[in-house]
């Protein structure tokens, strides 16, 4: 996890958020996976939210491939952990219904 601050400092969050909206399902899944990993570092979470990750992650929950949905759910889980402000932002983006749907229909990893 020593690499996480380096990615954040180098401006790597915005391009990853852009890839969440790419036409390529593989690019979406990979970007969601990297963002999920970045959210494991508590200090990176505010930067990820400030960069605008919540809305595209929620959209990925609605329309992405199953692996991308699982990774987006993991990122949103980490972003909301310990932060009421981030949790409220997810609710405002109507993230709860697709998360609940993923719980009902997703894999065990979801």
mmCIF file of C-alpha atoms in Angstrom:
data_model
loop_
_atom_site.group_PDB
_atom_site.id
_atom_site.type_symbol
_atom_site.label_atom_id
_atom_site.label_comp_id
_atom_site.label_asym_id
_atom_site.label_seq_id
_atom_site.Cartn_x
_atom_site.Cartn_y
_atom_site.Cartn_z
ATOM 1 C CA UNK A 1 0.000 0.000 0.000
ATOM 2 C CA UNK A 2 3.040 2.277 -0.115
ATOM 3 C CA UNK A 3 2.176 3.033 -3.742
ATOM 4 C CA UNK A 4 -1.221 4.572 -2.960
ATOM 5 C CA UNK A 5 -0.014 8.034 -1.876
ATOM 6 C CA UNK A 6 2.226 8.125 -4.940
ATOM 7 C CA UNK A 7 -0.701 7.492 -7.289
ATOM 8 C CA UNK A 8 -2.813 10.117 -5.523
ATOM 9 C CA UNK A 9 0.009 12.688 -5.528
ATOM 10 C CA UNK A 10 0.750 12.051 -9.210
ATOM 11 C CA UNK A 11 -2.846 12.879 -10.174
ATOM 12 C CA UNK A 12 -3.828 9.311 -10.987
ATOM 13 C CA UNK A 13 -7.345 9.493 -9.580
ATOM 14 C CA UNK A 14 -8.957 11.630 -12.305
ATOM 15 C CA UNK A 15 -7.850 9.381 -15.199
ATOM 16 C CA UNK A 16 -9.161 6.337 -13.321
ATOM 17 C CA UNK A 17 -12.518 8.030 -12.834
ATOM 18 C CA UNK A 18 -12.583 8.753 -16.553
ATOM 19 C CA UNK A 19 -11.982 5.073 -17.289
ATOM 20 C CA UNK A 20 -15.035 4.149 -15.203
ATOM 21 C CA UNK A 21 -17.035 5.679 -18.050
ATOM 22 C CA UNK A 22 -15.038 4.150 -20.906
ATOM 23 C CA UNK A 23 -16.745 2.065 -23.563
ATOM 24 C CA UNK A 24 -14.470 -0.858 -22.775
ATOM 25 C CA UNK A 25 -15.889 -3.119 -20.073
ATOM 26 C CA UNK A 26 -12.357 -4.284 -19.282
ATOM 27 C CA UNK A 27 -11.216 -0.684 -18.749
ATOM 28 C CA UNK A 28 -14.201 -0.049 -16.476
ATOM 29 C CA UNK A 29 -13.475 -3.157 -14.423
ATOM 30 C CA UNK A 30 -9.760 -2.400 -14.120
ATOM 31 C CA UNK A 31 -10.372 1.233 -13.131
ATOM 32 C CA UNK A 32 -12.943 0.195 -10.527
ATOM 33 C CA UNK A 33 -10.498 -2.371 -9.164
ATOM 34 C CA UNK A 34 -7.675 0.141 -8.855
ATOM 35 C CA UNK A 35 -9.977 2.685 -7.210
ATOM 36 C CA UNK A 36 -11.172 -0.007 -4.823
ATOM 37 C CA UNK A 37 -7.553 -0.701 -3.894
ATOM 38 C CA UNK A 38 -6.831 3.016 -3.467
ATOM 39 C CA UNK A 39 -9.755 3.352 -1.060
ATOM 40 C CA UNK A 40 -8.039 0.937 1.322
ATOM 41 C CA UNK A 41 -5.802 3.851 2.285
ATOM 42 C CA UNK A 42 -7.972 6.023 4.544
ATOM 43 C CA UNK A 43 -6.053 9.180 3.667
ATOM 44 C CA UNK A 44 -6.817 8.763 -0.038
ATOM 45 C CA UNK A 45 -10.599 8.570 0.409
ATOM 46 C CA UNK A 46 -11.307 12.322 0.614
ATOM 47 C CA UNK A 47 -9.232 12.907 -2.527
ATOM 48 C CA UNK A 48 -11.122 10.195 -4.393
ATOM 49 C CA UNK A 49 -14.476 11.661 -3.377
ATOM 50 C CA UNK A 50 -13.341 15.219 -4.155
ATOM 51 C CA UNK A 51 -12.285 14.064 -7.622
ATOM 52 C CA UNK A 52 -15.863 12.957 -8.317
ATOM 53 C CA UNK A 53 -15.685 9.167 -8.060
ATOM 54 C CA UNK A 54 -19.007 8.495 -6.351
ATOM 55 C CA UNK A 55 -21.379 9.210 -9.258
ATOM 56 C CA UNK A 56 -19.495 7.077 -11.834
ATOM 57 C CA UNK A 57 -19.061 4.258 -9.302
ATOM 58 C CA UNK A 58 -22.806 4.283 -8.635
ATOM 59 C CA UNK A 59 -23.486 4.306 -12.384
ATOM 60 C CA UNK A 60 -21.183 1.305 -12.755
ATOM 61 C CA UNK A 61 -23.303 -0.493 -10.159
ATOM 62 C CA UNK A 62 -26.324 0.050 -12.411
ATOM 63 C CA UNK A 63 -24.871 -0.758 -15.797
ATOM 64 C CA UNK A 64 -21.422 -2.329 -15.515
ATOM 65 C CA UNK A 65 -20.355 -5.925 -15.903
ATOM 66 C CA UNK A 66 -20.682 -8.161 -12.846
ATOM 67 C CA UNK A 67 -16.958 -7.930 -11.976
ATOM 68 C CA UNK A 68 -17.016 -4.134 -12.381
ATOM 69 C CA UNK A 69 -20.118 -3.922 -10.185
ATOM 70 C CA UNK A 70 -18.386 -5.904 -7.447
ATOM 71 C CA UNK A 71 -15.316 -3.678 -7.556
ATOM 72 C CA UNK A 72 -17.445 -0.518 -7.579
ATOM 73 C CA UNK A 73 -19.365 -1.820 -4.563
ATOM 74 C CA UNK A 74 -16.091 -2.479 -2.768
ATOM 75 C CA UNK A 75 -14.858 1.039 -3.491
ATOM 76 C CA UNK A 76 -18.119 2.571 -2.277
ATOM 77 C CA UNK A 77 -18.007 0.428 0.861
ATOM 78 C CA UNK A 78 -14.533 1.674 1.684
ATOM 79 C CA UNK A 79 -15.406 5.283 0.864
ATOM 80 C CA UNK A 80 -18.380 5.206 3.217
ATOM 81 C CA UNK A 81 -16.534 3.447 6.056
ATOM 82 C CA UNK A 82 -16.068 5.897 8.886
ATOM 83 C CA UNK A 83 -17.417 8.848 6.909
ATOM 84 C CA UNK A 84 -21.022 9.910 7.274
ATOM 85 C CA UNK A 85 -20.371 12.617 4.696
ATOM 86 C CA UNK A 86 -19.275 10.075 2.078
ATOM 87 C CA UNK A 87 -22.166 7.752 2.952
ATOM 88 C CA UNK A 88 -24.637 10.613 2.511
ATOM 89 C CA UNK A 89 -23.060 11.444 -0.851
ATOM 90 C CA UNK A 90 -23.614 7.836 -1.975
ATOM 91 C CA UNK A 91 -27.241 8.004 -0.870
ATOM 92 C CA UNK A 92 -27.707 11.321 -2.725
ATOM 93 C CA UNK A 93 -26.385 9.669 -5.887
ATOM 94 C CA UNK A 94 -29.102 7.005 -5.395
ATOM 95 C CA UNK A 95 -26.477 4.372 -4.716
ATOM 96 C CA UNK A 96 -28.505 2.335 -2.231
ATOM 97 C CA UNK A 97 -30.940 0.652 -4.673
ATOM 98 C CA UNK A 98 -28.211 -0.713 -6.978
ATOM 99 C CA UNK A 99 -26.165 -1.815 -3.942
ATOM 100 C CA UNK A 100 -29.197 -3.647 -2.549
ATOM 101 C CA UNK A 101 -29.816 -5.227 -5.938
ATOM 102 C CA UNK A 102 -26.220 -6.409 -6.092
ATOM 103 C CA UNK A 103 -26.615 -7.983 -2.667
ATOM 104 C CA UNK A 104 -29.667 -9.882 -3.914
ATOM 105 C CA UNK A 105 -28.300 -10.958 -7.278
ATOM 106 C CA UNK A 106 -24.497 -10.678 -7.116
ATOM 107 C CA UNK A 107 -21.833 -13.215 -6.398
ATOM 108 C CA UNK A 108 -20.461 -14.062 -2.957
ATOM 109 C CA UNK A 109 -17.638 -11.536 -3.550
ATOM 110 C CA UNK A 110 -20.213 -8.742 -3.891
#
